[in-house]
């Protein structure tokens, strides 16, 4: 039943209760009118019966005045004549006890016959009894005859030895109500017919009014269904409004037109945004307030190898490369939650396990109450760029043969080391190293073996120093070593002795079992004893190195001991 009601259109839903209400109201009016008509007809019948009974009593009074009443046959003849009147079914005269005591019992039909007779005699009031027998409806009326000193000009007490106001008798008359009930039936039939015709007329009238009332709403419905079927607002046509349409439906239609126009503009913006989102070369990841992925764009799959089914509902940490520590991510999330955004570079892992670098921008979208609604991350693959940058940086700062810092990076690190020594007030040592007899080997065995020797020299030098120290190649066979944060000179001596020793060990080349010997001449300058700036340290170390060569090579000399 409920589903049936829900399936009805609004017009029918409005019309049904209206028709029910009309049926109730018209039926109530019908029964009220019929009750009123029946009451009027019955009141008229009672008045007729009362008048007839009163006429009988008056006739009996005339018989009494003329003295003819004492003859029973005169009374019977009178009753018979009166009973012959139209619609009279029965007519009787009832003799009261006080009359019987004075004039005798009278005729048998003049005796009290039933409770109605006795009730009227006792109450001195007329009484009525309606019999609604379908075949022969009747109305019986019993009217008392009250003894009076002046009953229509006659003093009843002249003949009757009774008290004034007492009951001498009554007249009982029963009239046929067939015509009256037929009239009631005809009236009721006419009312029913009128009610049905009126109900039909009102049905179509209310239906027309409701449809006219619903016409703007139907237009709205049609417009909305058209938009729904098309799945787009592009085909939206505003619902036409007449001038001055200011009722609720007119206002609703105007509001719908405005809303639809706004939705159309919004749809265009959303389509543009969706197009940008789908075609963006940068990957876009959208996560919910719990940082679980809810959507990704095609560029995300192209860059990471993960499809939407692989990642939706999961935390982006599944792509972490392991190259960043907890502190990195804590700092990143602190910036996102506090400032609403974070921008930087992250190393992540593709689906196939390959690590890649990305430049990312992460923002937090919030509700009006400040709570997070979504996180949106946009990133691009910068692995190739990073590799190119690293290659450029390497080429600019490292020696391509030995992979040691070149002259440019050496100067930078020496400058940083001087600043550190100045700040910490710790000693700094600078070694200038020149290989002895390298030119002879390079000229004799060729440049390839010369390069191999230089690479082995770089390896041996790196093995002699600490992790914080810097070994650099300035060019040719010239090397330098920066020793920052020295607590005492013993460390400098130990490293210098180790370098001299390792450089004195034989060098072997591929397919050549001959051991070749070179040596190293090392000049050492100390900060701040020898100089306090970069140029001064370089000059002192260089002079000390030449002093070592002049002293026989294969040794190290401090600038302060070189006598220069």
Short mmCIF file of C-alpha atoms in Angstrom, two decimals, residues 94-555:
data_model
loop_
_atom_site.label_atom_id
_atom_site.label_comp_id
_atom_site.label_asym_id
_atom_site.label_seq_id
_atom_site.Cartn_x
_atom_site.Cartn_y
_atom_site.Cartn_z
CA UNK A 94 -61.35 6.70 24.57
CA UNK A 95 -63.67 7.19 27.59
CA UNK A 96 -61.94 8.12 30.84
CA UNK A 97 -62.74 6.41 34.14
CA UNK A 98 -64.53 9.50 35.54
CA UNK A 99 -66.87 9.59 32.51
CA UNK A 100 -67.51 5.85 32.81
CA UNK A 101 -68.43 6.33 36.48
CA UNK A 102 -70.97 9.02 35.57
CA UNK A 103 -72.36 7.80 32.20
CA UNK A 104 -71.50 4.13 32.07
CA UNK A 105 -68.69 2.11 30.45
CA UNK A 106 -69.66 3.00 26.89
CA UNK A 107 -68.84 0.97 23.77
CA UNK A 108 -66.08 -1.69 23.84
CA UNK A 109 -63.98 0.27 21.37
CA UNK A 110 -64.16 3.28 23.68
CA UNK A 111 -62.10 1.61 26.39
CA UNK A 112 -58.40 2.18 27.16
CA UNK A 113 -56.61 -0.27 24.83
CA UNK A 114 -52.90 0.02 25.56
CA UNK A 115 -50.10 1.71 27.48
CA UNK A 116 -50.08 4.67 25.11
CA UNK A 117 -53.74 5.39 26.02
CA UNK A 118 -52.99 5.10 29.71
CA UNK A 119 -49.87 7.28 29.40
CA UNK A 120 -51.79 10.10 27.71
CA UNK A 121 -54.62 9.88 30.27
CA UNK A 122 -52.11 10.18 33.07
CA UNK A 123 -49.78 12.82 31.60
CA UNK A 124 -52.57 14.93 30.04
CA UNK A 125 -50.14 15.44 27.10
CA UNK A 126 -50.48 14.33 23.47
CA UNK A 127 -48.33 11.35 22.48
CA UNK A 128 -47.09 10.12 19.11
CA UNK A 129 -45.92 6.72 17.85
CA UNK A 130 -44.26 6.34 14.45
CA UNK A 131 -44.25 2.92 12.84
CA UNK A 132 -41.60 2.78 10.11
CA UNK A 133 -42.97 -0.40 8.59
CA UNK A 134 -41.53 -0.47 5.08
CA UNK A 135 -44.81 -1.70 3.59
CA UNK A 136 -47.25 0.43 5.64
CA UNK A 137 -45.67 3.21 7.69
CA UNK A 138 -48.10 4.92 10.08
CA UNK A 139 -48.22 7.65 12.71
CA UNK A 140 -50.51 7.18 15.71
CA UNK A 141 -51.51 10.24 17.73
CA UNK A 142 -53.39 10.24 21.03
CA UNK A 143 -54.72 13.65 22.17
CA UNK A 144 -56.32 14.02 25.66
CA UNK A 145 -59.66 15.82 26.21
CA UNK A 146 -59.25 18.10 29.24
CA UNK A 147 -62.41 19.17 31.11
CA UNK A 148 -62.71 22.93 31.11
CA UNK A 149 -65.18 25.62 32.10
CA UNK A 150 -64.78 27.08 28.64
CA UNK A 151 -63.94 24.56 25.95
CA UNK A 152 -64.58 26.52 22.82
CA UNK A 153 -67.55 28.26 24.41
CA UNK A 154 -68.82 25.20 26.25
CA UNK A 155 -68.66 24.62 30.01
CA UNK A 156 -67.78 20.93 30.30
CA UNK A 157 -68.52 20.95 34.00
CA UNK A 158 -72.24 21.60 33.26
CA UNK A 159 -72.74 17.93 32.33
CA UNK A 160 -69.64 16.27 33.73
CA UNK A 161 -69.34 16.15 37.43
CA UNK A 162 -65.55 16.34 37.39
CA UNK A 163 -62.82 18.73 38.36
CA UNK A 164 -61.68 21.31 35.88
CA UNK A 165 -58.41 20.26 34.24
CA UNK A 166 -59.06 16.55 34.64
CA UNK A 167 -59.06 14.17 31.66
CA UNK A 168 -62.50 13.14 30.36
CA UNK A 169 -61.07 11.06 27.54
CA UNK A 170 -58.89 11.10 24.45
CA UNK A 171 -58.96 10.76 20.69
CA UNK A 172 -56.61 8.18 19.03
CA UNK A 173 -56.02 8.55 15.35
CA UNK A 174 -53.60 6.57 13.14
CA UNK A 175 -52.74 8.07 9.78
CA UNK A 176 -51.05 6.47 6.77
CA UNK A 177 -47.45 7.79 6.26
CA UNK A 178 -46.82 6.04 2.96
CA UNK A 179 -46.95 9.21 0.88
CA UNK A 180 -44.78 11.02 3.41
CA UNK A 181 -42.14 8.29 3.37
CA UNK A 182 -42.33 8.12 -0.40
CA UNK A 183 -41.67 11.84 -0.48
CA UNK A 184 -38.72 11.34 1.85
CA UNK A 185 -37.39 8.57 -0.38
CA UNK A 186 -37.77 10.68 -3.51
CA UNK A 187 -36.06 13.58 -1.82
CA UNK A 188 -33.24 11.32 -0.66
CA UNK A 189 -32.82 9.88 -4.16
CA UNK A 190 -32.68 13.36 -5.63
CA UNK A 191 -30.12 14.39 -3.02
CA UNK A 192 -28.00 11.31 -3.74
CA UNK A 193 -28.16 12.01 -7.46
CA UNK A 194 -27.31 15.65 -6.86
CA UNK A 195 -24.41 14.68 -4.59
CA UNK A 196 -23.01 12.26 -7.16
CA UNK A 197 -23.28 14.83 -9.96
CA UNK A 198 -21.76 17.51 -7.74
CA UNK A 199 -19.00 15.08 -6.69
CA UNK A 200 -18.19 14.35 -10.34
CA UNK A 201 -18.21 18.03 -11.18
CA UNK A 202 -15.98 18.86 -8.21
CA UNK A 203 -13.66 15.95 -9.10
CA UNK A 204 -12.98 17.31 -12.57
CA UNK A 205 -12.87 20.90 -11.31
CA UNK A 206 -10.31 20.13 -8.58
CA UNK A 207 -8.36 17.93 -10.98
CA UNK A 208 -8.19 20.81 -13.48
CA UNK A 209 -7.20 23.27 -10.77
CA UNK A 210 -4.52 20.94 -9.38
CA UNK A 211 -3.12 20.32 -12.86
CA UNK A 212 -3.06 24.04 -13.52
CA UNK A 213 -1.41 24.53 -10.16
CA UNK A 214 1.07 21.71 -10.84
CA UNK A 215 1.96 22.84 -14.37
CA UNK A 216 5.01 24.90 -13.29
CA UNK A 217 6.15 22.07 -11.04
CA UNK A 218 5.78 19.60 -13.93
CA UNK A 219 7.93 21.92 -16.06
CA UNK A 220 10.53 21.89 -13.30
CA UNK A 221 10.34 18.10 -13.13
CA UNK A 222 10.76 17.81 -16.90
CA UNK A 223 13.75 20.12 -16.86
CA UNK A 224 15.37 18.18 -14.01
CA UNK A 225 14.71 14.81 -15.71
CA UNK A 226 16.20 16.13 -18.96
CA UNK A 227 19.35 17.17 -17.11
CA UNK A 228 19.45 13.81 -15.33
CA UNK A 229 19.08 11.82 -18.56
CA UNK A 230 21.69 13.89 -20.36
CA UNK A 231 24.03 13.63 -17.36
CA UNK A 232 25.17 17.16 -18.01
CA UNK A 233 24.08 20.74 -17.45
CA UNK A 234 25.05 21.71 -20.99
CA UNK A 235 21.49 21.15 -22.26
CA UNK A 236 19.93 23.17 -19.45
CA UNK A 237 17.16 25.52 -20.66
CA UNK A 238 15.75 27.89 -18.01
CA UNK A 239 12.06 27.30 -17.20
CA UNK A 240 10.04 30.19 -18.67
CA UNK A 241 8.44 32.51 -16.11
CA UNK A 242 5.62 34.96 -16.70
CA UNK A 243 6.10 38.51 -15.57
CA UNK A 244 5.02 38.99 -11.99
CA UNK A 245 5.20 35.30 -11.06
CA UNK A 246 5.87 35.94 -7.41
CA UNK A 247 3.98 33.09 -5.74
CA UNK A 248 5.81 30.22 -4.04
CA UNK A 249 6.06 28.16 -7.23
CA UNK A 250 7.26 31.17 -9.20
CA UNK A 251 9.90 31.84 -6.57
CA UNK A 252 10.83 28.15 -6.57
CA UNK A 253 11.17 28.19 -10.36
CA UNK A 254 13.28 31.34 -10.27
CA UNK A 255 15.48 29.80 -7.58
CA UNK A 256 15.79 26.62 -9.68
CA UNK A 257 16.84 28.64 -12.72
CA UNK A 258 19.47 30.46 -10.68
CA UNK A 259 20.68 27.23 -9.08
CA UNK A 260 20.83 25.46 -12.45
CA UNK A 261 22.73 28.37 -13.97
CA UNK A 262 25.18 28.26 -11.07
CA UNK A 263 25.49 24.48 -11.45
CA UNK A 264 26.11 24.88 -15.17
CA UNK A 265 28.94 27.33 -14.53
CA UNK A 266 30.21 25.08 -11.75
CA UNK A 267 30.05 22.06 -14.06
CA UNK A 268 32.13 23.89 -16.67
CA UNK A 269 34.66 24.76 -13.99
CA UNK A 270 34.64 21.18 -12.70
CA UNK A 271 35.08 19.75 -16.19
CA UNK A 272 37.97 22.12 -16.77
CA UNK A 273 39.45 21.14 -13.40
CA UNK A 274 38.88 17.44 -14.16
CA UNK A 275 40.50 17.86 -17.57
CA UNK A 276 43.49 19.56 -15.98
CA UNK A 277 43.55 16.88 -13.26
CA UNK A 278 43.47 14.01 -15.76
CA UNK A 279 45.88 15.54 -18.30
CA UNK A 280 48.31 17.09 -15.82
CA UNK A 281 51.88 15.97 -16.44
CA UNK A 282 52.47 16.04 -12.68
CA UNK A 283 51.21 13.22 -10.51
CA UNK A 284 48.37 14.10 -8.13
CA UNK A 285 47.45 12.10 -5.05
CA UNK A 286 44.40 12.88 -2.90
CA UNK A 287 44.14 11.40 0.59
CA UNK A 288 41.44 11.67 3.27
CA UNK A 289 41.77 13.08 6.76
CA UNK A 290 43.44 9.80 7.86
CA UNK A 291 45.97 10.09 5.00
CA UNK A 292 44.47 7.15 3.11
CA UNK A 293 44.53 7.51 -0.67
CA UNK A 294 41.12 8.24 -2.23
CA UNK A 295 42.14 9.20 -5.78
CA UNK A 296 45.11 9.48 -8.13
CA UNK A 297 45.46 10.81 -11.67
CA UNK A 298 46.92 9.01 -14.72
CA UNK A 299 50.28 10.76 -14.33
CA UNK A 300 50.63 9.09 -10.92
CA UNK A 301 50.43 5.65 -12.55
CA UNK A 302 52.84 6.69 -15.30
CA UNK A 303 55.44 7.94 -12.81
CA UNK A 304 55.11 5.35 -10.02
CA UNK A 305 53.80 2.30 -11.84
CA UNK A 306 51.01 1.92 -9.26
CA UNK A 307 47.43 1.71 -10.59
CA UNK A 308 44.50 3.21 -8.65
CA UNK A 309 43.48 -0.29 -7.51
CA UNK A 310 46.97 -0.77 -6.06
CA UNK A 311 46.88 2.29 -3.81
CA UNK A 312 43.32 3.49 -3.11
CA UNK A 313 42.53 2.98 0.55
CA UNK A 314 46.22 2.66 1.46
CA UNK A 315 48.75 4.98 3.08
CA UNK A 316 51.29 6.67 0.77
CA UNK A 317 54.08 5.38 3.02
CA UNK A 318 54.04 2.18 0.94
CA UNK A 319 56.13 4.17 -1.59
CA UNK A 320 58.81 5.29 0.89
CA UNK A 321 62.34 4.69 -0.31
CA UNK A 322 64.00 4.39 3.09
CA UNK A 323 66.45 7.18 2.26
CA UNK A 324 64.81 9.63 4.69
CA UNK A 325 64.80 9.25 8.45
CA UNK A 326 61.89 9.74 10.86
CA UNK A 327 62.97 13.30 11.59
CA UNK A 328 62.54 14.23 7.92
CA UNK A 329 58.91 13.08 7.85
CA UNK A 330 58.15 14.61 11.25
CA UNK A 331 59.40 17.98 10.02
CA UNK A 332 57.41 17.63 6.80
CA UNK A 333 54.12 16.83 8.61
CA UNK A 334 54.70 19.59 11.13
CA UNK A 335 54.86 22.08 8.25
CA UNK A 336 51.74 20.62 6.59
CA UNK A 337 49.63 20.74 9.76
CA UNK A 338 50.91 24.09 10.97
CA UNK A 339 51.31 26.07 7.74
CA UNK A 340 48.89 24.10 5.55
CA UNK A 341 51.53 23.18 2.97
CA UNK A 342 55.01 21.72 2.40
CA UNK A 343 57.30 21.84 -0.62
CA UNK A 344 60.51 19.96 -1.18
CA UNK A 345 62.27 16.97 -2.70
CA UNK A 346 61.66 13.35 -1.65
CA UNK A 347 63.15 10.07 -2.72
CA UNK A 348 60.44 7.42 -3.18
CA UNK A 349 60.17 3.93 -4.61
CA UNK A 350 58.32 2.86 -7.75
CA UNK A 351 56.19 -0.28 -7.90
CA UNK A 352 59.10 -2.20 -9.46
CA UNK A 353 61.36 -1.18 -6.55
CA UNK A 354 63.34 1.47 -8.46
CA UNK A 355 64.13 4.58 -6.44
CA UNK A 356 63.33 7.94 -7.93
CA UNK A 357 63.48 11.57 -6.86
CA UNK A 358 60.42 13.78 -6.95
CA UNK A 359 59.70 17.46 -6.37
CA UNK A 360 56.53 17.53 -4.28
CA UNK A 361 54.03 20.13 -3.11
CA UNK A 362 51.58 18.99 -0.40
CA UNK A 363 48.63 21.05 0.83
CA UNK A 364 45.94 20.43 3.45
CA UNK A 365 42.29 21.23 2.63
CA UNK A 366 40.19 22.07 5.68
CA UNK A 367 36.55 22.39 6.66
CA UNK A 368 35.20 25.68 7.99
CA UNK A 369 35.78 24.42 11.53
CA UNK A 370 39.47 23.92 10.78
CA UNK A 371 39.43 20.12 10.64
CA UNK A 372 41.27 18.48 7.74
CA UNK A 373 39.10 17.35 4.83
CA UNK A 374 41.71 16.24 2.28
CA UNK A 375 45.45 16.23 1.64
CA UNK A 376 46.52 16.88 -1.96
CA UNK A 377 50.05 16.06 -3.11
CA UNK A 378 51.35 17.10 -6.53
CA UNK A 379 54.75 15.89 -7.64
CA UNK A 380 56.94 15.40 -10.68
CA UNK A 381 59.74 12.96 -11.40
CA UNK A 382 63.05 14.83 -11.18
CA UNK A 383 65.31 11.77 -11.15
CA UNK A 384 66.84 12.57 -14.54
CA UNK A 385 67.27 16.20 -13.57
CA UNK A 386 68.90 15.17 -10.30
CA UNK A 387 71.23 12.87 -12.18
CA UNK A 388 72.13 15.64 -14.62
CA UNK A 389 72.62 18.07 -11.76
CA UNK A 390 74.77 15.57 -9.91
CA UNK A 391 76.78 14.91 -13.06
CA UNK A 392 77.21 18.64 -13.63
CA UNK A 393 78.17 19.10 -10.00
CA UNK A 394 80.61 16.19 -10.23
CA UNK A 395 82.16 17.45 -13.41
CA UNK A 396 82.51 20.92 -11.92
CA UNK A 397 83.92 19.79 -8.58
CA UNK A 398 85.66 16.44 -9.01
CA UNK A 399 88.63 15.14 -10.90
CA UNK A 400 87.35 12.75 -13.60
CA UNK A 401 90.39 10.48 -13.30
CA UNK A 402 90.71 9.96 -9.57
CA UNK A 403 87.20 11.00 -8.44
CA UNK A 404 88.86 13.25 -5.89
CA UNK A 405 87.75 16.87 -5.34
CA UNK A 406 89.31 19.15 -7.92
CA UNK A 407 90.87 22.55 -7.43
CA UNK A 408 87.46 24.32 -7.28
CA UNK A 409 85.98 22.08 -4.60
CA UNK A 410 89.32 22.05 -2.78
CA UNK A 411 89.26 25.84 -2.45
CA UNK A 412 85.66 25.70 -1.19
CA UNK A 413 86.42 23.06 1.44
CA UNK A 414 89.60 24.80 2.54
CA UNK A 415 87.61 28.01 3.03
CA UNK A 416 85.01 26.10 5.10
CA UNK A 417 87.75 24.43 7.13
CA UNK A 418 89.38 27.81 7.92
CA UNK A 419 86.02 29.16 9.14
CA UNK A 420 85.52 26.08 11.29
CA UNK A 421 89.02 26.35 12.75
CA UNK A 422 88.43 30.00 13.55
CA UNK A 423 85.14 29.19 15.24
CA UNK A 424 86.35 26.17 17.21
CA UNK A 425 89.92 27.53 17.81
CA UNK A 426 91.32 24.14 16.76
CA UNK A 427 94.35 23.64 14.55
CA UNK A 428 94.10 23.10 10.79
CA UNK A 429 96.78 21.45 8.62
CA UNK A 430 97.17 21.71 4.87
CA UNK A 431 99.36 19.22 2.91
CA UNK A 432 100.74 20.01 -0.52
CA UNK A 433 101.92 16.73 -2.12
CA UNK A 434 104.00 16.43 -5.25
CA UNK A 435 104.92 13.00 -6.67
CA UNK A 436 108.64 12.40 -7.22
CA UNK A 437 109.75 10.72 -10.49
CA UNK A 438 106.18 10.59 -11.85
CA UNK A 439 107.17 12.32 -15.09
CA UNK A 440 109.72 9.58 -15.86
CA UNK A 441 107.14 6.79 -15.46
CA UNK A 442 104.54 8.70 -17.43
CA UNK A 443 106.97 9.34 -20.29
CA UNK A 444 108.41 5.82 -20.23
CA UNK A 445 105.31 3.67 -19.71
CA UNK A 446 102.78 5.93 -21.40
CA UNK A 447 99.89 8.07 -20.26
CA UNK A 448 97.57 5.10 -19.65
CA UNK A 449 99.93 3.68 -17.03
CA UNK A 450 100.51 7.20 -15.75
CA UNK A 451 96.77 7.57 -15.22
CA UNK A 452 96.62 4.19 -13.51
CA UNK A 453 99.37 5.28 -11.16
CA UNK A 454 97.57 8.51 -10.34
CA UNK A 455 94.40 6.54 -9.50
CA UNK A 456 96.37 4.25 -7.20
CA UNK A 457 97.97 7.30 -5.56
CA UNK A 458 94.49 8.70 -4.93
CA UNK A 459 93.42 5.41 -3.34
CA UNK A 460 96.52 5.25 -1.09
CA UNK A 461 96.13 8.89 -0.01
CA UNK A 462 92.45 8.36 0.86
CA UNK A 463 93.37 5.32 2.98
CA UNK A 464 95.76 7.40 5.05
CA UNK A 465 93.36 10.12 6.23
CA UNK A 466 90.30 10.39 8.45
CA UNK A 467 86.71 10.45 7.18
CA UNK A 468 86.43 14.18 7.89
CA UNK A 469 89.61 14.97 5.95
CA UNK A 470 89.70 16.01 2.29
CA UNK A 471 92.06 14.61 -0.34
CA UNK A 472 92.07 16.61 -3.58
CA UNK A 473 93.93 16.58 -6.90
CA UNK A 474 94.88 20.03 -8.15
CA UNK A 475 96.16 18.76 -11.49
CA UNK A 476 98.98 16.68 -12.92
CA UNK A 477 100.75 14.93 -10.03
CA UNK A 478 99.84 17.57 -7.43
CA UNK A 479 97.64 16.48 -4.55
CA UNK A 480 96.46 18.19 -1.37
CA UNK A 481 95.13 17.05 1.98
CA UNK A 482 93.04 19.19 4.36
CA UNK A 483 93.11 18.07 8.00
CA UNK A 484 90.55 20.06 10.03
CA UNK A 485 89.96 20.07 13.80
CA UNK A 486 93.36 18.77 14.93
CA UNK A 487 93.86 18.49 18.62
CA UNK A 488 97.68 18.31 18.39
CA UNK A 489 100.49 17.95 15.83
CA UNK A 490 100.96 14.23 16.51
CA UNK A 491 97.98 13.44 14.23
CA UNK A 492 99.53 15.52 11.46
CA UNK A 493 102.89 13.75 11.80
CA UNK A 494 101.30 10.28 11.83
CA UNK A 495 99.26 10.96 8.68
CA UNK A 496 102.25 12.55 6.89
CA UNK A 497 104.50 9.59 7.78
CA UNK A 498 101.83 7.14 6.61
CA UNK A 499 101.51 8.95 3.27
CA UNK A 500 105.27 9.01 2.73
CA UNK A 501 105.46 5.30 3.54
CA UNK A 502 102.65 4.26 1.26
CA UNK A 503 103.89 6.37 -1.62
CA UNK A 504 107.30 4.68 -1.30
CA UNK A 505 105.77 1.22 -1.80
CA UNK A 506 106.15 -0.20 -5.33
CA UNK A 507 103.46 0.29 -7.96
CA UNK A 508 102.46 -2.53 -10.29
CA UNK A 509 100.72 -2.27 -13.64
CA UNK A 510 98.63 -4.76 -15.59
CA UNK A 511 100.67 -7.42 -17.40
CA UNK A 512 103.83 -6.05 -15.82
CA UNK A 513 105.32 -7.74 -12.76
CA UNK A 514 107.92 -5.04 -12.37
CA UNK A 515 107.52 -2.87 -9.32
CA UNK A 516 107.98 0.82 -10.01
CA UNK A 517 108.91 3.29 -7.32
CA UNK A 518 108.05 6.88 -6.78
CA UNK A 519 107.96 9.01 -3.66
CA UNK A 520 106.10 12.01 -2.30
CA UNK A 521 107.38 15.41 -1.22
CA UNK A 522 104.97 16.99 1.28
CA UNK A 523 104.81 20.59 2.43
CA UNK A 524 102.71 21.29 5.55
CA UNK A 525 101.18 24.63 6.58
CA UNK A 526 99.32 25.09 9.87
CA UNK A 527 96.47 27.38 10.82
CA UNK A 528 96.81 29.77 12.61
CA UNK A 529 100.54 29.50 13.19
CA UNK A 530 101.60 29.92 9.55
CA UNK A 531 98.67 31.86 8.09
CA UNK A 532 95.06 32.72 8.89
CA UNK A 533 93.61 33.00 5.39
CA UNK A 534 93.23 30.73 2.40
CA UNK A 535 95.79 32.40 0.15
CA UNK A 536 98.36 32.50 2.96
CA UNK A 537 97.96 28.81 3.78
CA UNK A 538 98.25 27.84 0.10
CA UNK A 539 101.42 29.88 -0.29
CA UNK A 540 103.03 28.46 2.86
CA UNK A 541 102.20 24.85 2.01
CA UNK A 542 103.49 25.29 -1.53
CA UNK A 543 106.80 26.73 -0.29
CA UNK A 544 107.17 23.94 2.26
CA UNK A 545 106.59 21.33 -0.47
CA UNK A 546 109.39 22.80 -2.60
CA UNK A 547 111.63 22.81 0.47
CA UNK A 548 110.92 19.05 0.88
CA UNK A 549 111.94 18.44 -2.71
CA UNK A 550 115.07 20.50 -2.28
CA UNK A 551 115.93 18.51 0.86
CA UNK A 552 116.08 15.20 -1.02
CA UNK A 553 112.42 14.32 -1.63
CA UNK A 554 110.47 11.43 -0.07
CA UNK A 555 109.75 13.42 3.06
#
